[in-house]
Coordinates of N, CA, C and O in Angstrom, one line a residue:
M1 N -2.2 -5.8 9.4 CA -1.3 -6.8 10.1 C 0.4 -6.4 9.6 O 0.5 -6.1 9.0
S2 N 1.2 -6.9 10.9 CA 2.0 -6.6 10.7 C 2.9 -7.4 9.7 O 2.5 -9.0 9.8
R3 N 4.2 -7.0 9.2 CA 4.9 -8.1 8.1 C 5.8 -8.7 9.1 O 6.5 -9.7 8.7
A4 N 6.2 -7.8 9.8 CA 7.2 -8.5 10.6 C 7.2 -9.9 11.4 O 5.9 -10.0 11.9
V5 N 8.0 -10.7 11.2 CA 7.8 -11.9 11.7 C 8.8 -12.7 12.5 O 10.0 -12.3 12.6
V6 N 8.2 -13.3 13.9 CA 9.6 -13.9 14.6 C 9.2 -15.7 14.2 O 8.0 -15.9 14.2
L7 N 10.4 -16.1 13.6 CA 9.9 -17.6 13.4 C 10.4 -18.6 14.5 O 11.5 -18.4 14.8
D8 N 9.4 -19.3 15.0 CA 10.0 -20.4 15.7 C 10.8 -21.5 15.2 O 10.7 -21.5 13.5
T9 N 11.5 -21.9 16.2 CA 12.5 -22.8 15.0 C 11.9 -24.0 14.3 O 12.8 -24.7 13.4
N10 N 11.1 -24.7 15.1 CA 10.7 -25.5 13.9 C 10.1 -25.3 12.6 O 10.0 -25.9 11.6
I11 N 10.3 -23.8 12.1 CA 9.9 -23.6 10.7 C 11.1 -23.6 10.1 O 11.2 -23.7 8.6
L12 N 12.2 -23.2 10.8 CA 13.4 -23.2 9.8 C 13.8 -24.7 9.8 O 14.4 -25.2 8.9
V13 N 13.4 -25.9 10.8 CA 13.8 -27.0 10.4 C 12.5 -27.4 9.1 O 13.6 -28.1 8.7
S14 N 11.7 -27.5 9.5 CA 10.7 -27.8 8.4 C 11.2 -27.2 6.7 O 11.1 -28.1 5.7
A15 N 11.5 -25.8 6.8 CA 11.8 -25.6 5.7 C 13.3 -26.2 5.2 O 13.4 -26.2 3.9
A16 N 14.2 -26.4 6.2 CA 15.7 -27.1 5.6 C 15.2 -28.3 5.1 O 15.8 -29.0 4.1
L17 N 14.1 -29.0 5.7 CA 13.8 -30.6 5.3 C 12.6 -30.6 4.3 O 12.8 -31.6 3.1
K18 N 12.4 -29.8 3.6 CA 11.0 -29.9 2.6 C 11.0 -28.7 2.1 O 10.5 -27.9 1.8
L19 N 12.3 -28.9 1.0 CA 12.3 -27.8 0.2 C 11.3 -27.7 -0.9 O 10.6 -28.6 -1.3
G20 N 11.1 -26.4 -1.3 CA 9.6 -26.2 -2.3 C 8.4 -26.4 -1.1 O 7.7 -26.1 -2.0
S21 N 8.3 -26.7 -0.4 CA 7.1 -26.7 0.3 C 6.7 -25.3 1.1 O 7.3 -24.1 0.8
D22 N 5.2 -25.2 1.5 CA 4.9 -24.1 1.8 C 5.6 -23.2 3.1 O 5.7 -22.0 2.6
I23 N 6.4 -24.1 3.5 CA 7.1 -23.3 4.5 C 8.3 -23.0 4.0 O 8.8 -21.9 4.5
A24 N 8.9 -24.0 3.2 CA 10.0 -23.1 2.7 C 9.9 -22.2 2.1 O 11.0 -21.1 1.8
R25 N 8.6 -21.9 1.3 CA 8.3 -20.1 0.8 C 8.3 -19.2 1.8 O 8.8 -17.9 1.4
I26 N 8.3 -19.3 3.2 CA 8.2 -18.4 4.0 C 9.6 -17.9 4.0 O 9.8 -16.5 3.8
L27 N 10.7 -19.2 3.9 CA 12.1 -18.3 4.4 C 12.4 -18.0 2.7 O 13.1 -17.0 2.8
E28 N 12.0 -18.5 1.5 CA 12.5 -17.8 0.4 C 12.0 -16.2 0.8 O 12.8 -15.4 0.1
R29 N 10.8 -16.0 1.2 CA 10.4 -14.7 1.0 C 11.4 -13.8 2.1 O 11.2 -12.8 2.0
V30 N 11.5 -14.2 3.3 CA 12.1 -13.6 4.3 C 13.6 -13.4 3.8 O 14.4 -12.3 3.6
L31 N 14.5 -14.5 3.2 CA 15.4 -14.0 2.3 C 15.6 -12.9 1.4 O 16.7 -12.7 0.9
L32 N 14.4 -13.2 0.8 CA 14.4 -11.9 -0.4 C 14.1 -10.5 0.1 O 13.8 -9.7 -0.5
R33 N 13.8 -10.5 1.6 CA 13.4 -9.2 2.3 C 12.4 -8.9 1.9 O 11.6 -7.9 2.1
Q34 N 10.9 -9.7 1.9 CA 9.8 -9.6 1.4 C 9.2 -9.5 2.9 O 8.0 -9.0 2.8
A35 N 9.5 -10.2 3.7 CA 9.2 -10.4 5.1 C 10.4 -10.0 6.4 O 11.2 -10.8 6.2
P36 N 10.3 -9.0 7.1 CA 11.3 -8.5 7.7 C 11.5 -9.6 9.0 O 10.2 -9.7 9.2
V37 N 12.5 -10.7 9.3 CA 12.3 -11.2 10.4 C 13.3 -10.6 11.5 O 14.2 -10.2 10.9
Y38 N 12.8 -10.8 12.8 CA 13.5 -10.8 13.8 C 13.9 -11.6 14.9 O 13.5 -12.9 14.9
V39 N 15.4 -11.6 15.4 CA 15.7 -12.3 16.1 C 16.5 -11.8 17.4 O 16.4 -10.3 17.5
C40 N 16.5 -12.4 18.6 CA 17.5 -11.9 19.7 C 18.4 -12.9 20.1 O 18.2 -13.9 19.4
P41 N 19.3 -12.4 21.1 CA 20.3 -13.5 21.4 C 19.9 -14.7 21.8 O 20.7 -15.7 20.8
S42 N 18.7 -15.1 22.3 CA 18.5 -16.8 22.6 C 18.1 -17.2 21.8 O 18.0 -18.7 21.2
I43 N 17.5 -16.4 20.6 CA 16.8 -16.9 19.4 C 17.6 -17.5 18.4 O 17.9 -18.6 17.8
V44 N 18.7 -16.6 18.4 CA 19.8 -17.0 17.5 C 20.7 -18.1 18.1 O 20.9 -19.1 17.3
A45 N 20.9 -18.2 19.2 CA 21.5 -19.1 20.1 C 20.8 -20.7 19.4 O 21.2 -21.5 19.1
E46 N 19.6 -20.8 20.0 CA 18.5 -21.7 19.5 C 18.6 -22.3 18.2 O 18.7 -23.6 18.1
Y47 N 18.4 -21.5 17.4 CA 18.5 -21.9 15.8 C 19.6 -22.4 15.4 O 19.8 -23.2 14.7
R48 N 20.8 -22.1 16.2 CA 21.9 -22.8 16.0 C 22.0 -23.9 16.4 O 22.8 -25.1 16.0
E49 N 22.1 -24.0 17.6 CA 21.9 -25.4 18.4 C 21.1 -26.6 17.5 O 21.9 -27.6 17.5
V50 N 19.9 -25.9 17.6 CA 19.2 -27.1 17.0 C 19.6 -27.3 15.5 O 19.5 -28.7 15.0
L51 N 19.8 -26.3 14.7 CA 20.0 -26.9 13.2 C 21.5 -27.4 13.2 O 21.7 -27.8 11.9
N52 N 22.4 -27.4 14.2 CA 23.4 -28.0 14.2 C 23.4 -29.2 14.9 O 24.7 -29.9 15.2
R53 N 22.6 -30.0 15.2 CA 22.2 -31.1 15.8 C 23.2 -32.5 15.1 O 22.4 -32.3 13.7
P54 N 24.0 -33.0 15.6 CA 24.7 -34.3 14.5 C 23.4 -35.1 13.8 O 23.4 -35.3 13.2
K55 N 22.4 -35.5 14.8 CA 21.1 -36.4 14.5 C 20.7 -35.9 12.8 O 20.0 -36.4 12.3
L56 N 20.9 -34.2 12.7 CA 20.1 -33.8 11.6 C 21.4 -33.7 10.4 O 20.5 -33.3 9.4
R57 N 22.5 -33.8 10.6 CA 23.4 -33.5 9.8 C 23.3 -34.5 8.2 O 23.4 -34.0 7.5
P58 N 22.7 -35.7 8.6 CA 22.4 -36.5 7.4 C 21.1 -36.4 6.7 O 21.0 -36.6 5.5
K59 N 20.4 -35.3 7.4 CA 19.4 -34.7 6.3 C 19.4 -33.3 6.0 O 18.7 -32.7 5.2
G60 N 20.8 -32.9 5.7 CA 21.3 -31.8 5.0 C 21.5 -30.6 5.9 O 21.2 -29.3 5.2
L61 N 21.4 -30.6 7.4 CA 21.3 -29.3 7.8 C 22.7 -29.6 8.5 O 23.7 -30.5 8.9
P62 N 23.5 -28.3 9.1 CA 22.4 -26.7 8.7 C 22.3 -26.5 7.4 O 23.0 -27.0 6.6
P63 N 21.2 -25.9 7.3 CA 21.0 -25.4 5.7 C 22.2 -24.4 5.3 O 22.5 -23.5 6.1
A64 N 22.2 -24.2 4.4 CA 23.4 -23.5 3.6 C 22.8 -21.6 3.8 O 23.6 -21.1 4.0
W65 N 21.5 -21.8 3.8 CA 20.9 -20.2 3.9 C 20.7 -19.6 5.5 O 20.4 -18.8 5.7
L66 N 21.3 -20.5 6.4 CA 21.4 -19.8 7.9 C 22.0 -18.9 8.1 O 21.5 -17.9 8.9
P67 N 23.4 -18.8 7.7 CA 24.0 -17.6 7.7 C 23.5 -16.5 7.4 O 23.6 -15.2 8.2
R68 N 23.0 -16.7 6.1 CA 22.3 -15.3 5.3 C 21.2 -14.8 6.5 O 21.0 -13.9 6.2
L69 N 20.3 -16.0 6.9 CA 19.3 -15.3 7.3 C 19.7 -14.5 8.5 O 19.1 -13.6 8.8
L70 N 20.5 -15.1 9.3 CA 21.1 -14.3 10.4 C 21.7 -13.0 10.5 O 21.6 -12.2 11.0
Q71 N 22.2 -12.9 8.8 CA 23.0 -11.6 8.6 C 21.7 -10.5 8.4 O 21.5 -9.4 8.5
I72 N 20.8 -11.0 7.7 CA 19.8 -10.1 7.4 C 18.7 -9.9 8.3 O 17.8 -8.9 8.3
A73 N 18.6 -10.7 9.2 CA 17.5 -10.3 10.4 C 18.0 -9.0 11.2 O 18.9 -8.7 11.7
F74 N 16.7 -8.7 11.6 CA 16.8 -7.7 12.7 C 17.3 -8.1 13.8 O 16.4 -9.0 14.7
H75 N 18.3 -7.6 14.5 CA 18.4 -8.1 15.7 C 18.4 -7.4 16.9 O 18.6 -6.2 16.6
E76 N 17.5 -7.8 17.5 CA 17.1 -6.8 18.9 C 17.6 -7.8 20.3 O 18.2 -8.3 20.4
P77 N 17.6 -6.4 21.3 CA 18.3 -7.1 22.5 C 17.1 -8.0 23.2 O 16.1 -8.4 23.0
E78 N 17.9 -9.0 24.0 CA 17.0 -10.1 24.8 C 15.4 -9.2 25.3 O 15.5 -8.1 26.0
P79 N 14.5 -9.8 24.8 CA 13.3 -9.2 25.6 C 13.3 -9.5 27.0 O 13.7 -10.5 27.6
A80 N 12.1 -9.0 27.6 CA 12.0 -9.3 29.0 C 11.6 -10.4 29.0 O 10.9 -11.1 28.2
P81 N 11.5 -11.1 30.2 CA 11.3 -12.7 30.3 C 9.5 -12.6 30.4 O 8.7 -11.3 30.5
W82 N 8.9 -13.4 29.6 CA 7.8 -13.7 29.5 C 6.8 -14.1 30.8 O 7.4 -14.6 31.6
P83 N 5.9 -12.9 31.0 CA 5.5 -13.3 32.6 C 4.5 -14.5 32.8 O 4.0 -14.4 33.8
Q84 N 4.2 -15.7 31.5 CA 3.3 -16.5 32.0 C 4.2 -17.5 31.7 O 4.9 -17.6 30.9
E85 N 3.5 -18.7 32.4 CA 4.0 -19.8 32.4 C 3.5 -20.6 30.7 O 2.5 -20.4 30.5
G86 N 4.2 -21.4 29.9 CA 3.6 -22.0 28.9 C 4.3 -23.4 28.8 O 5.0 -23.8 29.8
P87 N 3.7 -24.2 27.6 CA 3.9 -25.8 27.9 C 5.4 -26.0 27.7 O 6.2 -27.0 28.3
D88 N 6.2 -25.2 27.2 CA 7.8 -25.4 26.9 C 8.1 -24.2 27.2 O 8.4 -23.1 26.4
P89 N 9.1 -23.9 28.4 CA 9.4 -22.4 28.8 C 10.5 -21.7 27.8 O 10.4 -21.0 28.0
D90 N 11.3 -23.0 27.4 CA 12.1 -22.5 26.3 C 11.6 -21.6 25.1 O 12.3 -20.8 24.4
D91 N 10.3 -22.0 24.7 CA 9.9 -21.0 24.1 C 8.9 -19.8 23.9 O 8.8 -19.0 23.2
L92 N 9.1 -19.6 25.4 CA 8.3 -18.1 25.7 C 9.2 -16.8 25.3 O 8.4 -15.9 25.0
V93 N 10.4 -17.0 24.9 CA 11.3 -15.9 24.3 C 10.6 -15.5 22.9 O 10.6 -14.2 22.3
F94 N 10.2 -16.3 21.9 CA 9.7 -16.2 20.9 C 8.3 -15.5 21.3 O 8.4 -14.4 20.7
L95 N 7.6 -15.7 22.5 CA 6.5 -14.6 22.4 C 6.9 -13.5 23.0 O 6.2 -12.4 22.7
A96 N 7.9 -13.1 23.8 CA 8.4 -12.4 24.4 C 9.1 -11.1 23.2 O 8.6 -10.1 23.6
L97 N 9.6 -11.7 22.4 CA 10.1 -10.5 21.2 C 9.1 -10.3 20.1 O 9.3 -9.1 20.0
A98 N 7.9 -11.4 20.3 CA 7.1 -10.9 19.0 C 6.1 -9.5 19.6 O 6.1 -8.8 19.1
K99 N 5.9 -10.0 21.0 CA 5.1 -8.8 22.0 C 6.2 -7.6 21.7 O 5.4 -6.3 21.6
A100 N 7.2 -7.5 22.3 CA 8.3 -6.3 22.0 C 8.2 -5.6 20.9 O 8.2 -4.3 21.3
I101 N 8.3 -6.2 19.9 CA 8.4 -5.5 18.3 C 6.9 -5.4 17.3 O 6.9 -5.2 16.6
G102 N 6.1 -6.0 18.2 CA 4.6 -5.8 17.3 C 4.9 -6.7 16.3 O 4.1 -6.5 15.1
A103 N 5.3 -7.9 16.4 CA 5.6 -8.8 15.2 C 4.4 -9.8 15.6 O 4.0 -10.4 16.5
V104 N 4.5 -10.9 14.3 CA 3.7 -12.1 14.1 C 4.5 -13.3 14.7 O 6.0 -13.2 14.1
L105 N 4.1 -14.3 15.5 CA 4.9 -15.0 15.6 C 4.3 -16.2 14.9 O 2.9 -16.7 14.5
V106 N 5.0 -17.1 13.6 CA 4.9 -18.1 12.9 C 5.1 -19.3 13.7 O 6.4 -19.5 14.0
T107 N 4.7 -20.4 13.7 CA 5.1 -21.4 14.2 C 4.0 -22.7 13.6 O 3.1 -22.5 13.4
G108 N 5.0 -24.2 13.3 CA 4.1 -25.2 13.4 C 3.7 -26.0 14.1 O 3.1 -27.0 13.9
N109 N 3.8 -25.4 15.4 CA 3.3 -26.0 16.7 C 2.5 -24.9 17.7 O 3.0 -24.6 18.7
Q110 N 1.4 -24.4 17.2 CA 0.5 -23.5 17.9 C 0.4 -24.0 19.4 O 0.0 -23.0 20.3
A111 N 0.4 -25.6 19.9 CA -0.1 -25.8 21.1 C 1.0 -25.3 22.3 O 0.7 -25.1 23.2
D112 N 2.2 -25.2 21.7 CA 3.3 -24.4 22.3 C 2.9 -22.9 23.0 O 3.6 -22.4 23.8
F113 N 1.9 -22.5 22.3 CA 1.5 -21.1 22.4 C 0.1 -20.9 22.6 O -0.3 -20.2 21.8
P114 N -0.3 -21.5 23.8 CA -2.0 -21.6 23.7 C -2.3 -20.0 24.0 O -1.7 -19.2 24.5
A115 N -3.6 -19.8 23.7 CA -4.2 -18.5 23.5 C -4.5 -17.9 24.6 O -4.1 -16.7 24.6
E116 N -4.6 -18.7 26.1 CA -4.6 -18.0 27.2 C -3.2 -17.4 27.6 O -3.0 -16.5 28.4
I117 N -1.9 -17.7 27.0 CA -0.7 -17.2 27.4 C -0.2 -16.1 26.2 O 0.8 -15.2 26.5
R118 N -0.8 -15.5 25.2 CA -0.1 -14.9 24.2 C -0.4 -13.6 24.7 O 0.4 -12.5 23.8
D119 N -1.3 -12.8 25.3 CA -1.3 -11.4 25.7 C -1.3 -10.6 24.5 O -0.5 -9.5 24.4
G120 N -2.3 -10.7 23.6 CA -2.2 -10.5 22.4 C -1.0 -10.6 21.2 O -1.2 -9.7 20.1
V121 N -0.4 -11.5 21.3 CA 0.3 -11.7 20.3 C -0.4 -12.2 18.8 O -1.0 -13.6 19.7
N122 N -0.1 -12.2 17.7 CA -0.7 -12.7 17.0 C 0.3 -13.8 16.3 O 1.6 -13.6 16.1
V123 N -0.5 -15.4 16.8 CA 0.6 -16.4 16.4 C -0.6 -17.3 15.3 O -1.3 -17.2 15.2
M124 N 0.9 -17.5 14.3 CA 0.0 -18.0 13.1 C 0.5 -19.3 12.4 O 1.9 -19.4 12.9
S125 N -0.3 -19.9 12.0 CA 0.4 -21.2 11.0 C 1.3 -20.7 10.1 O 1.0 -19.4 9.5
P126 N 2.1 -21.6 9.5 CA 2.7 -21.1 8.2 C 1.9 -20.6 7.0 O 2.0 -19.8 6.4
L127 N 0.9 -21.4 6.8 CA -0.1 -21.4 5.9 C -0.8 -19.5 6.0 O -1.0 -19.1 5.2
E128 N -1.1 -19.9 7.3 CA -1.7 -18.3 7.6 C -1.0 -17.1 7.4 O -1.5 -16.4 6.9
Y129 N 0.4 -17.0 7.9 CA 1.1 -16.3 7.6 C 1.4 -15.9 6.1 O 1.6 -15.1 5.7
L130 N 1.9 -17.2 5.4 CA 2.0 -16.9 4.1 C 0.5 -16.2 3.1 O 0.9 -15.6 2.2
G131 N 0.0 -16.3 3.5 CA -1.5 -16.0 2.6 C -1.4 -14.4 3.5 O -2.2 -13.7 2.7
Q132 N -0.7 -14.0 4.3 CA -0.6 -12.5 4.4 C 0.2 -11.6 3.9 O 0.5 -10.4 3.8
I133 N 1.3 -12.5 3.6 CA 2.7 -11.6 2.9 C 2.5 -11.7 1.2 O 2.1 -12.3 0.8
P134 N 2.9 -10.1 0.7 CA 2.8 -10.1 -0.5 C 3.6 -11.2 -1.7 O 4.8 -11.6 -1.1
E135 N 3.3 -11.4 -2.7 CA 4.3 -12.5 -3.5 C 5.5 -12.0 -4.2 O 5.1 -10.4 -4.3

């Protein structure tokens, strides 16, 4: 299995809100460069937009680690549009990037990525992925 990962935005939000959680451990490993994370321009834009929402500021967002994450991430060009429709059209870029680079897509909401539209992309829950990367 590829250690390369594309992180759905909900993983970053959960990690920021639940320090010390299993989801936060994924971010710790990414920040320690134990798991290479990949982004593209539209994913970076979504991370920034969501993590900077005014309603999340009272909860301590944006997280202090966001600039570091974006600094160490592997920046890829925008992938080709995903050829299939999904529950949330804005989420399809995560599938497209994961497919383009052969990465795992980690999400806390697998319902946004039904099996019939994945086209071979390995979509994992945070706990599934955490069990696959080295300590």
